[in-house]
Amino acid sequence: MGQMATDRATGSAAQRAATDGQAATRIKSYAPATGDLLGDAPNTTPAEVRAMVARARVAQQAWGALPIEERCARVLRFRDAVVDRSDEVIDLLVRECGKPKHEALLHEVAVVADLVTYFAKHAPRILRARDVPLHLMKQRRSTVHYVPRGVVGVISPWNFPFQLPLRDVLTAVIAGNAVVLKPSEVTPLIALKAKEIWDAAGLPEDVFQVATGYGPTGAALIDAGIQFLVFTGGVSTGRRVAAACGERLIPCLMELGGKAPLIVCADADLERAARGAVFGGFSNSGQVCISVERVYAHAEIHDRFVDRVVELTRELRQGDPSRASVDLGAIIFPQQIEIAERHLADAVAKGAVVRCGGRRVDGPGQMFEPTVIAGCDPTMTVMTQEIFGPIVPIMRVASDDEAVRLANDSHLGLNAYVFSGDRDHGERLAERVQAGSVLVNDVLSNAGCPEVPFGGIKQSGFGRAMGDDALRDMCDPKHISVDRVATSRDPLWFPYTDGSYAWFQRGLRALYSGSGLVRRVLDLF
Ligand code: NDP
C-alpha cells in the first residue's frame, strides 16, 4: 500500500515532467486491491496525438460515408466480441480498478452491450433526415440532415474506465465520426483492451484510437484539430478543459461531478430506502458521479432508517474483488482515501457521529470501510462537497420542504433520489429537485438507460450523454432548403419600392396582430 502510494506519487511527478516537456515515455498501471504492478502504457506525446487525429480524419471520410445501417452492423460485431471476451474484460476491470466482479459485469460490460444494442437498432430512425414544414415560407421545402462532426475527442475518468469512454466512443462512431480517446492515467490498460477488441473484430483501426497519457495528453487532444469533445471528469479539470475548448471554439459536452441527495419521506418503504442508500452509497466504493452523497431523512422515520442503514452496511463484505461474493473492493485512486478522511474529520469535529466504518483498511491494497455518519448538517463539507468515496452522511429534516430546499442548495445537480410510499407525491417532489435526473424509489439505474438523457445542471456540466439527442449531438444538424415552385422573381428581393414597403407593412399587421386570421389561413397548408 505504502509502496503503491509512492509509485502513484511518481506518476504525478511524471505528469509534471510531461508538462515540463521532459515526458516519461511510459505510464504504469497498478492494481488498487493488491498494489501489484499490472503493466504499462505509452505516454502519448502531443505530436503523436496530432498524428492520430490526422489519421482519424482520413478514416472518418470512408466510415462516415457508409450507410448508417452498415455502421450499426459493424459496431454490433464489436459488441459481440466484447461479450465473447467478457471474462477477460471483467478480469482486467477487477484488477485495474479493484471493483467487485459483479459490478465489472453489470455496470461496465453489460451497460456497453446494451447501449450498442439500443443505438444500433434505433440510430437509423434517430438520425434520419427530417422534413420541417415552414410555417410562413410555404414556397420552400426544408430538410434537416444529421452530418457527422468529423473527429470526436473523448477524455474520460478512472471510475468506470470501460463503460464511460465506450458510451461516448460508440455513439460517436455510430453517428459516423472517428474518435480519439484519452483515458485516465490511472486506468490505461482497460482502454487499450477495448481498442484491442475493436481491432480484432475487424473494425477500421483509425476510426477508434486510444491516446494513453497524463493530463497534457488530454490537453494536446483538444489542440489537435478535433471537431467535438466529450469530457467526463471533475469540476476543476472540466473548467480548464471547457476554457481550452472555448478558446478554439470547439463545441463540447461536459459530464462533471455530482452530489446526489437522497430524500426519505415519512411514508417511504424504509427497507427499500435503506437498501437504496446502501447500494447507492457504496456501489463501486462510492466512486460514482451519481452515488448517494447525502441523505435527508424525515424526522418521523429518521432513527429507524439510520439503524437499518447501519445494519445493512455492517453486513457488506469488503475484500478481494475477484471473488464473486464480495460487495466492496478497493479505492481506485489513492488520493480519494485522503479526501474521505478529510471530510470525515471535518464532520466529526462539527458534531457528526460515525455509526459504522470510518477507517482505512490495513493493506495490501487501498480500501476504506463503508461508513455511515449521522447527525450531519450543512456546515459540514461532507454534505456540500463531492466525497467520491464510501461514506453516506445522513441529516434529520423536519419536512419534505426542508429536504427539497437543502437538496437544491448545491452547486452541483447531476442525479437525485426521492423515496416515498406515494408515487404521485414522490414525482411531485422530483419535479421540484434541481438535477439532471431524479429517480423515485430507486438509485443509480438511469446510468444503464441509453434511451434517456444523462447529464447535469449547474456545475455538474452541460449537454447530455445518452438519449436520442446525444446521438444527434454527435452530428452537425444541416438545413437544406429547396424551392417548391419555380419563379424568376422573388418579392422579398430587390428592387425595394414605396409600394412593396406599404404591402409588407400591411402584411406585418395581418400576420402578427389582431385576429391573426391570415396566420390561421397559412396554418391550413
Ligand atoms: P479528472 O477531472 O481529474 O480527470 C478526467 C480526465 O481528464 C482524465 O483522463 C485526466 O487525465 C484528464 N485531464 C486532466 N487534466 C487535463 C487537461 N488539462 N486537459 C485535458 N484533460 C485533462 O477526473 P477523475 O479522473 O479524477 O474522475 C473523477 C471525477 O469524474 C469526479 O469528479 C466525478 O464526479 C467525475 N465523473 C463524472 C461523471 C459524469 O457522468 N458526470 C461520471 C464519472 C465521473 P489524467 O487522469 O491523466 O490526469
XYZ file of C-alpha atoms and ligand atoms in Angstrom:
573
model
C 0.000 0.000 0.000
C 2.745 2.429 1.048
C 4.839 1.310 -1.889
C 1.939 1.773 -4.214
C 1.195 5.247 -2.897
C 4.841 6.166 -3.569
C 4.640 4.795 -7.079
C 1.408 6.672 -7.708
C 3.193 9.779 -6.474
C 5.890 9.041 -9.024
C 3.058 9.059 -11.541
C 2.274 12.643 -10.546
C 5.933 13.519 -10.921
C 5.835 12.014 -14.388
C 2.813 14.195 -15.117
C 4.760 17.259 -14.030
C 7.720 16.108 -16.103
C 5.436 15.714 -19.085
C 4.149 19.254 -18.561
C 7.740 20.457 -18.481
C 8.380 18.811 -21.798
C 10.578 16.040 -20.296
C 7.907 13.408 -20.868
C 8.135 9.995 -19.226
C 7.695 7.590 -22.123
C 5.523 5.033 -20.283
C 2.824 5.231 -17.625
C 2.423 2.438 -15.104
C -0.787 0.809 -14.000
C -1.198 -0.738 -10.528
C -3.887 -2.971 -9.050
C -5.542 -0.920 -6.289
C -6.660 -4.047 -4.407
C -3.184 -5.600 -4.181
C -0.634 -2.962 -5.098
C 0.764 -5.183 -7.875
C 2.188 -3.586 -10.983
C -0.114 -4.659 -13.829
C 1.698 -3.220 -16.799
C 2.432 -0.007 -18.587
C 1.185 2.042 -21.500
C 2.602 4.755 -23.759
C 2.674 8.337 -22.559
C 1.443 9.714 -25.871
C 3.171 12.942 -26.896
C 1.346 15.946 -28.424
C 2.950 15.185 -31.826
C 1.657 11.608 -31.655
C -1.809 12.848 -30.683
C -1.828 15.202 -33.691
C -0.836 12.310 -35.953
C -3.659 10.173 -34.510
C -6.213 12.900 -35.152
C -4.881 13.321 -38.715
C -5.278 9.570 -39.354
C -8.743 9.658 -37.775
C -9.732 12.485 -40.132
C -8.793 10.383 -43.164
C -10.517 7.245 -41.835
C -13.667 9.187 -40.991
C -14.274 10.037 -44.650
C -14.935 6.425 -45.601
C -16.573 5.482 -42.295
C -18.953 8.465 -42.338
C -19.891 7.708 -45.953
C -21.143 4.197 -45.113
C -24.911 3.794 -44.801
C -25.827 4.051 -41.147
C -27.255 0.513 -41.170
C -23.825 -0.748 -42.223
C -22.042 1.198 -39.462
C -24.503 -0.204 -36.916
C -23.944 -3.753 -38.185
C -20.179 -3.346 -37.838
C -20.403 -1.872 -34.337
C -22.563 -4.840 -33.349
C -19.582 -7.025 -34.290
C -17.594 -5.116 -31.652
C -20.395 -5.737 -29.104
C -20.360 -9.447 -29.902
C -16.591 -9.565 -29.486
C -16.854 -7.772 -26.120
C -19.440 -10.291 -24.934
C -17.340 -13.208 -26.234
C -14.308 -11.875 -24.380
C -16.218 -10.598 -21.343
C -14.311 -12.806 -18.875
C -11.059 -11.230 -19.999
C -12.514 -7.691 -19.786
C -14.069 -8.326 -16.361
C -10.822 -9.775 -15.048
C -8.876 -6.701 -16.139
C -11.518 -4.336 -14.736
C -11.350 -6.148 -11.396
C -7.570 -5.924 -11.362
C -7.071 -2.390 -12.690
C -9.967 -0.791 -10.741
C -10.308 -3.134 -7.770
C -14.073 -3.186 -8.370
C -16.192 -6.230 -7.485
C -16.716 -8.768 -10.244
C -20.490 -8.230 -10.247
C -20.037 -4.528 -10.903
C -17.487 -5.129 -13.677
C -20.018 -7.421 -15.326
C -23.218 -5.436 -14.782
C -22.109 -1.805 -14.629
C -19.396 -1.922 -17.271
C -19.680 -4.774 -19.792
C -23.473 -5.235 -19.763
C -24.112 -1.481 -19.955
C -21.891 -1.209 -23.041
C -23.519 -4.234 -24.710
C -26.977 -2.813 -24.056
C -26.096 0.685 -25.241
C -24.763 -0.627 -28.560
C -27.815 -2.849 -28.969
C -30.170 0.089 -28.416
C -28.396 2.567 -30.668
C -27.684 0.017 -33.403
C -31.428 -0.604 -33.589
C -32.626 2.982 -33.291
C -29.854 5.114 -34.829
C -31.262 4.895 -38.396
C -34.532 6.386 -37.102
C -32.890 8.944 -34.794
C -30.513 10.255 -37.468
C -32.904 10.054 -40.415
C -33.163 13.362 -42.276
C -36.443 15.023 -41.333
C -38.694 17.430 -43.185
C -39.553 20.588 -41.278
C -42.712 22.305 -42.541
C -42.126 26.065 -42.571
C -44.992 27.977 -41.013
C -44.571 31.046 -43.212
C -42.418 30.348 -46.270
C -44.715 27.780 -47.793
C -42.935 28.116 -51.147
C -39.864 26.307 -49.756
C -39.233 22.769 -48.536
C -36.811 22.368 -45.604
C -34.988 19.245 -44.513
C -32.619 18.765 -41.566
C -29.811 16.250 -42.099
C -27.511 14.935 -39.363
C -23.943 15.119 -40.613
C -21.107 13.544 -38.592
C -18.939 16.209 -36.986
C -15.637 14.623 -38.041
C -13.140 13.654 -35.339
C -14.511 13.489 -31.800
C -12.173 13.612 -28.792
C -13.215 11.712 -25.676
C -11.480 12.350 -22.322
C -12.601 10.040 -19.543
C -12.031 9.317 -15.818
C -10.989 6.204 -13.917
C -14.134 5.166 -12.053
C -15.890 3.411 -14.978
C -12.983 3.057 -17.405
C -14.830 0.765 -19.826
C -18.440 1.934 -19.743
C -17.938 5.705 -19.673
C -15.496 6.092 -22.566
C -17.185 3.434 -24.710
C -20.589 5.068 -24.180
C -19.257 8.170 -25.912
C -16.938 6.421 -28.371
C -19.696 4.153 -29.662
C -22.393 6.816 -30.002
C -19.826 8.947 -31.863
C -18.818 6.194 -34.298
C -22.403 5.037 -34.901
C -23.148 8.656 -35.856
C -20.307 8.443 -38.407
C -17.403 10.095 -36.595
C -13.906 8.838 -35.879
C -12.743 9.033 -32.255
C -9.520 9.530 -30.344
C -9.913 8.536 -26.679
C -7.681 9.807 -23.872
C -8.403 7.544 -20.870
C -7.422 8.333 -17.278
C -3.748 7.832 -16.475
C -4.907 5.534 -13.646
C -6.701 3.021 -15.893
C -4.925 2.935 -19.279
C -4.910 -0.851 -19.725
C -8.664 -1.298 -19.906
C -8.889 1.352 -22.638
C -6.163 -0.457 -24.570
C -8.113 -3.708 -24.115
C -11.187 -2.071 -25.695
C -9.017 -0.953 -28.601
C -7.528 -4.449 -28.973
C -11.051 -5.929 -29.184
C -12.112 -3.277 -31.713
C -9.163 -4.092 -33.973
C -9.596 -7.847 -33.577
C -13.260 -7.505 -34.596
C -12.029 -6.195 -37.944
C -13.236 -2.620 -37.496
C -11.193 0.175 -39.126
C -8.208 0.834 -36.849
C -8.095 4.581 -37.298
C -11.802 5.098 -36.615
C -11.173 4.407 -32.910
C -7.761 5.161 -31.438
C -6.542 5.418 -27.854
C -4.005 8.020 -26.686
C -2.944 6.915 -23.211
C -1.126 9.501 -21.127
C -1.399 12.117 -18.412
C -3.277 15.440 -18.376
C -1.012 17.018 -21.043
C -2.026 14.264 -23.486
C -5.662 15.290 -22.927
C -4.748 18.952 -23.387
C -2.935 18.038 -26.625
C -6.047 16.252 -27.891
C -8.081 19.457 -27.561
C -5.419 21.230 -29.608
C -5.062 18.577 -32.311
C -7.877 19.569 -34.661
C -10.910 17.735 -33.256
C -14.446 18.930 -34.065
C -16.170 17.936 -30.798
C -15.065 16.963 -27.308
C -16.798 14.814 -24.724
C -15.224 15.292 -21.304
C -16.097 13.311 -18.189
C -14.251 14.196 -15.023
C -14.061 16.546 -12.068
C -15.373 20.123 -11.978
C -11.984 21.846 -11.709
C -10.436 19.944 -14.642
C -13.715 20.413 -16.535
C -13.432 24.179 -16.096
C -9.934 24.162 -17.651
C -10.987 21.825 -20.449
C -14.103 23.901 -21.292
C -11.944 27.050 -21.356
C -9.486 25.374 -23.744
C -12.406 24.320 -25.974
C -13.828 27.838 -25.775
C -10.564 29.388 -26.966
C -10.634 27.123 -30.017
C -14.453 27.346 -30.440
C -14.715 23.562 -30.192
C -18.191 22.512 -29.032
C -18.045 20.253 -26.009
C -20.113 18.124 -23.692
C -19.198 18.323 -20.004
C -20.069 15.471 -17.640
C -18.740 16.626 -14.287
C -19.130 15.876 -10.608
C -22.232 15.137 -8.567
C -23.520 15.442 -5.008
C -26.671 13.361 -5.312
C -29.147 13.897 -2.459
C -31.460 11.106 -1.320
C -34.689 12.261 0.329
C -36.509 9.787 2.570
C -40.124 10.839 3.141
C -42.040 9.822 6.264
C -44.199 7.426 4.207
C -41.283 5.671 2.466
C -40.825 1.906 2.404
C -37.950 2.048 4.903
C -36.464 -1.268 3.899
C -36.205 -0.214 0.248
C -34.984 3.283 1.168
C -32.271 1.878 3.461
C -31.172 -0.666 0.866
C -31.191 2.075 -1.770
C -28.980 4.315 0.389
C -26.539 1.450 0.978
C -26.377 0.328 -2.649
C -26.310 3.890 -3.993
C -23.680 4.983 -1.486
C -21.313 2.028 -1.583
C -21.541 0.635 -5.111
C -18.054 0.958 -6.678
C -16.974 2.073 -3.167
C -18.853 5.333 -3.676
C -16.717 6.305 -6.662
C -19.699 7.071 -8.861
C -20.655 10.541 -10.075
C -24.293 9.677 -9.176
C -23.503 7.998 -5.813
C -25.797 8.768 -2.913
C -23.654 11.551 -1.412
C -26.037 12.966 1.233
C -29.273 11.764 2.797
C -32.128 13.872 4.167
C -34.366 11.659 6.310
C -37.708 12.854 7.658
C -37.680 13.189 11.480
C -40.588 10.721 11.836
C -38.579 7.824 10.408
C -35.014 9.102 10.824
C -33.877 6.905 13.718
C -35.336 3.674 12.330
C -33.909 4.473 8.895
C -30.414 5.164 10.233
C -30.412 1.983 12.330
C -31.371 -0.104 9.296
C -28.752 1.564 7.058
C -26.102 0.805 9.692
C -27.235 -2.835 9.991
C -27.134 -3.335 6.234
C -23.754 -1.627 5.950
C -22.265 -3.914 8.623
C -23.364 -6.890 6.519
C -21.327 -5.755 3.491
C -18.320 -7.878 2.611
C -15.198 -5.984 1.634
C -12.080 -7.582 0.223
C -10.628 -9.337 -2.799
C -12.796 -8.023 -5.664
C -12.085 -11.046 -7.846
C -14.336 -13.147 -5.566
C -17.951 -13.096 -6.706
C -19.169 -12.941 -3.094
C -17.503 -9.581 -2.322
C -19.603 -6.381 -2.226
C -16.914 -3.723 -1.900
C -13.460 -3.629 -3.409
C -10.753 -1.003 -3.464
C -10.439 2.743 -3.854
C -9.126 3.211 -7.374
C -7.274 6.482 -6.917
C -5.227 6.677 -3.659
C -5.883 10.377 -3.030
C -9.604 9.567 -2.648
C -8.854 7.966 0.731
C -7.277 11.165 2.000
C -10.275 13.146 0.699
C -12.656 10.791 2.541
C -10.620 11.139 5.757
C -10.666 14.942 5.495
C -14.461 15.033 5.086
C -14.893 12.634 7.987
C -12.618 14.626 10.325
C -14.450 17.850 9.475
C -17.861 16.232 10.114
C -16.796 14.693 13.431
C -15.241 17.980 14.590
C -18.592 19.649 13.915
C -20.621 17.073 15.861
C -21.444 14.216 13.475
C -21.407 10.659 14.809
C -19.676 7.815 12.965
C -22.207 4.978 13.224
C -20.057 2.407 11.419
C -16.824 2.227 9.447
C -14.632 5.314 9.342
C -11.182 3.819 8.849
C -8.884 2.834 6.030
C -8.361 -0.915 5.898
C -4.859 -2.236 6.512
C -3.066 -3.265 3.304
C -2.406 -4.756 0.928
C -4.496 -2.549 -1.268
C -6.278 0.759 -0.961
C -9.520 0.178 0.897
C -11.746 2.280 3.106
C -14.502 0.857 5.272
C -18.084 1.578 4.227
C -19.002 4.401 6.577
C -22.307 5.793 7.809
C -22.379 9.083 9.684
C -25.423 10.579 11.359
C -26.127 13.964 12.902
C -24.852 15.771 9.818
C -25.684 19.359 8.919
C -24.982 21.729 6.006
C -21.934 23.303 7.688
C -20.022 20.046 7.109
C -18.055 19.584 3.886
C -19.336 16.009 3.722
C -22.808 17.453 2.945
C -21.685 20.050 0.417
C -18.617 18.800 -1.482
C -18.217 15.688 -3.594
C -16.839 12.799 -1.480
C -16.361 10.149 -4.191
C -15.747 7.500 -1.559
C -17.680 5.038 0.642
C -19.304 7.487 3.063
C -23.059 8.001 3.485
C -23.798 11.107 5.593
C -27.333 11.445 6.973
C -29.191 14.527 8.212
C -32.538 14.697 10.018
C -35.079 17.069 8.427
C -38.415 18.328 9.767
C -40.317 18.224 6.471
C -40.167 17.330 2.796
C -39.973 21.053 2.022
C -36.823 21.355 4.133
C -35.361 18.324 2.360
C -36.027 19.833 -1.084
C -34.588 23.199 -0.031
C -31.378 21.562 1.232
C -31.151 19.236 -1.777
C -31.278 22.276 -4.061
C -28.764 24.262 -2.009
C -25.824 22.881 -4.007
C -23.536 23.982 -6.809
C -23.992 20.514 -8.375
C -27.043 18.882 -9.944
C -26.448 15.526 -11.615
C -28.717 12.863 -10.038
C -31.135 12.961 -7.098
C -33.319 10.371 -5.365
C -36.685 10.530 -3.603
C -38.167 7.664 -1.592
C -41.892 7.874 -0.853
C -44.688 5.337 -0.455
C -46.924 7.639 -2.506
C -45.624 7.649 -6.086
C -47.515 10.818 -7.024
C -46.055 12.629 -4.045
C -42.603 11.290 -4.945
C -42.997 12.505 -8.513
C -44.137 15.961 -7.399
C -41.082 16.258 -5.135
C -38.893 15.012 -8.012
C -40.188 17.881 -10.156
C -39.002 20.359 -7.514
C -35.495 18.927 -7.064
C -32.843 20.591 -9.234
C -30.957 17.826 -11.045
C -30.449 16.343 -14.496
C -32.203 13.115 -13.418
C -34.350 12.323 -10.385
C -35.298 8.732 -9.574
C -38.260 7.904 -7.345
C -37.746 4.805 -5.163
C -34.565 3.817 -6.992
C -30.864 4.675 -7.226
C -28.207 4.685 -9.977
C -30.313 2.799 -12.541
C -30.527 5.631 -15.080
C -26.822 5.126 -15.922
C -27.962 1.962 -17.686
C -30.784 3.519 -19.733
C -29.461 4.545 -23.164
C -32.907 5.848 -24.194
C -32.951 8.792 -21.775
C -30.717 11.864 -21.425
C -27.942 11.608 -18.839
C -26.139 14.690 -17.590
C -26.160 17.532 -15.152
C -27.205 21.101 -14.484
C -25.305 23.825 -12.590
C -21.625 22.893 -12.234
C -22.330 19.212 -12.961
C -21.904 20.164 -16.591
C -23.872 20.633 -19.756
C -25.004 18.536 -22.681
C -26.344 15.013 -22.387
C -24.506 11.711 -22.911
C -27.391 9.385 -23.660
C -30.832 9.553 -25.156
C -31.677 10.185 -28.780
C -30.424 13.780 -28.615
C -26.954 12.596 -27.562
C -26.650 10.732 -30.842
C -27.821 13.817 -32.737
C -25.312 15.922 -30.766
C -22.553 13.834 -32.306
C -23.620 15.429 -35.610
C -23.962 18.893 -37.061
C -27.597 19.495 -37.977
C -27.544 20.664 -41.586
C -30.508 22.501 -43.059
C -31.173 22.106 -46.762
C -33.862 24.339 -48.263
C -35.283 23.714 -51.747
C -37.853 25.721 -53.755
C -41.222 24.102 -54.309
C -42.311 26.344 -57.170
C -40.101 27.875 -59.865
C -40.234 31.701 -60.015
C -37.823 34.083 -61.710
C -38.571 36.920 -59.333
C -38.820 36.877 -55.549
C -40.982 39.621 -53.998
C -38.629 39.813 -50.968
C -35.609 40.688 -53.147
C -34.632 43.978 -54.851
C -35.870 46.390 -56.002
C -37.438 47.993 -52.870
C -40.283 50.393 -53.720
C -42.782 52.524 -51.819
C -45.451 50.074 -52.945
C -43.641 46.987 -51.666
C -42.928 48.730 -48.337
C -46.636 49.500 -47.837
C -47.523 45.960 -48.815
C -45.100 44.448 -46.264
C -46.299 46.854 -43.573
C -49.869 45.636 -44.093
C -48.518 42.081 -44.052
C -46.801 42.654 -40.679
C -50.106 43.722 -39.106
C -52.105 40.975 -40.780
C -49.703 38.297 -39.577
C -48.721 39.390 -36.095
C -51.514 41.479 -34.579
C -55.246 41.383 -34.162
C -57.208 38.266 -35.008
C -54.289 36.577 -36.779
C -56.712 35.476 -39.479
C -54.033 35.388 -42.200
C -51.775 33.331 -39.958
C -54.557 30.849 -39.276
C -55.226 30.521 -43.001
C -51.491 29.849 -43.609
C -51.526 27.173 -40.922
C -54.066 25.240 -43.002
C -51.385 24.474 -45.596
P -10.252 14.426 -13.602
O -11.054 15.641 -13.882
O -9.080 14.529 -12.726
O -9.741 13.759 -14.967
C -10.609 13.436 -16.022
C -9.784 13.221 -17.285
O -9.223 14.468 -17.719
C -8.589 12.284 -17.094
O -8.428 11.497 -18.259
C -7.453 13.262 -16.937
O -6.203 12.698 -17.249
C -7.831 14.307 -17.944
N -7.148 15.597 -17.769
C -6.516 16.074 -16.678
N -6.033 17.330 -16.922
C -6.382 17.629 -18.201
C -6.193 18.770 -19.042
N -5.565 19.867 -18.621
N -6.693 18.748 -20.295
C -7.366 17.670 -20.741
N -7.564 16.548 -19.994
C -7.094 16.534 -18.737
O -11.329 13.386 -13.057
P -11.048 11.977 -12.403
O -10.365 11.092 -13.393
O -10.423 12.207 -11.077
O -12.556 11.435 -12.218
C -13.344 11.739 -11.126
C -14.332 12.835 -11.428
O -15.105 12.493 -12.577
C -15.329 13.049 -10.317
O -15.470 14.423 -10.027
C -16.624 12.509 -10.884
O -17.781 13.080 -10.321
C -16.478 12.804 -12.332
N -17.336 11.915 -13.096
C -18.427 12.428 -13.728
C -19.289 11.598 -14.397
C -20.486 12.130 -15.125
O -21.023 11.415 -15.972
N -20.932 13.335 -14.865
C -19.086 10.163 -14.438
C -17.916 9.731 -13.752
C -17.070 10.598 -13.112
P -5.299 12.081 -16.048
O -6.138 11.010 -15.411
O -4.174 11.529 -16.795
O -4.992 13.208 -15.132
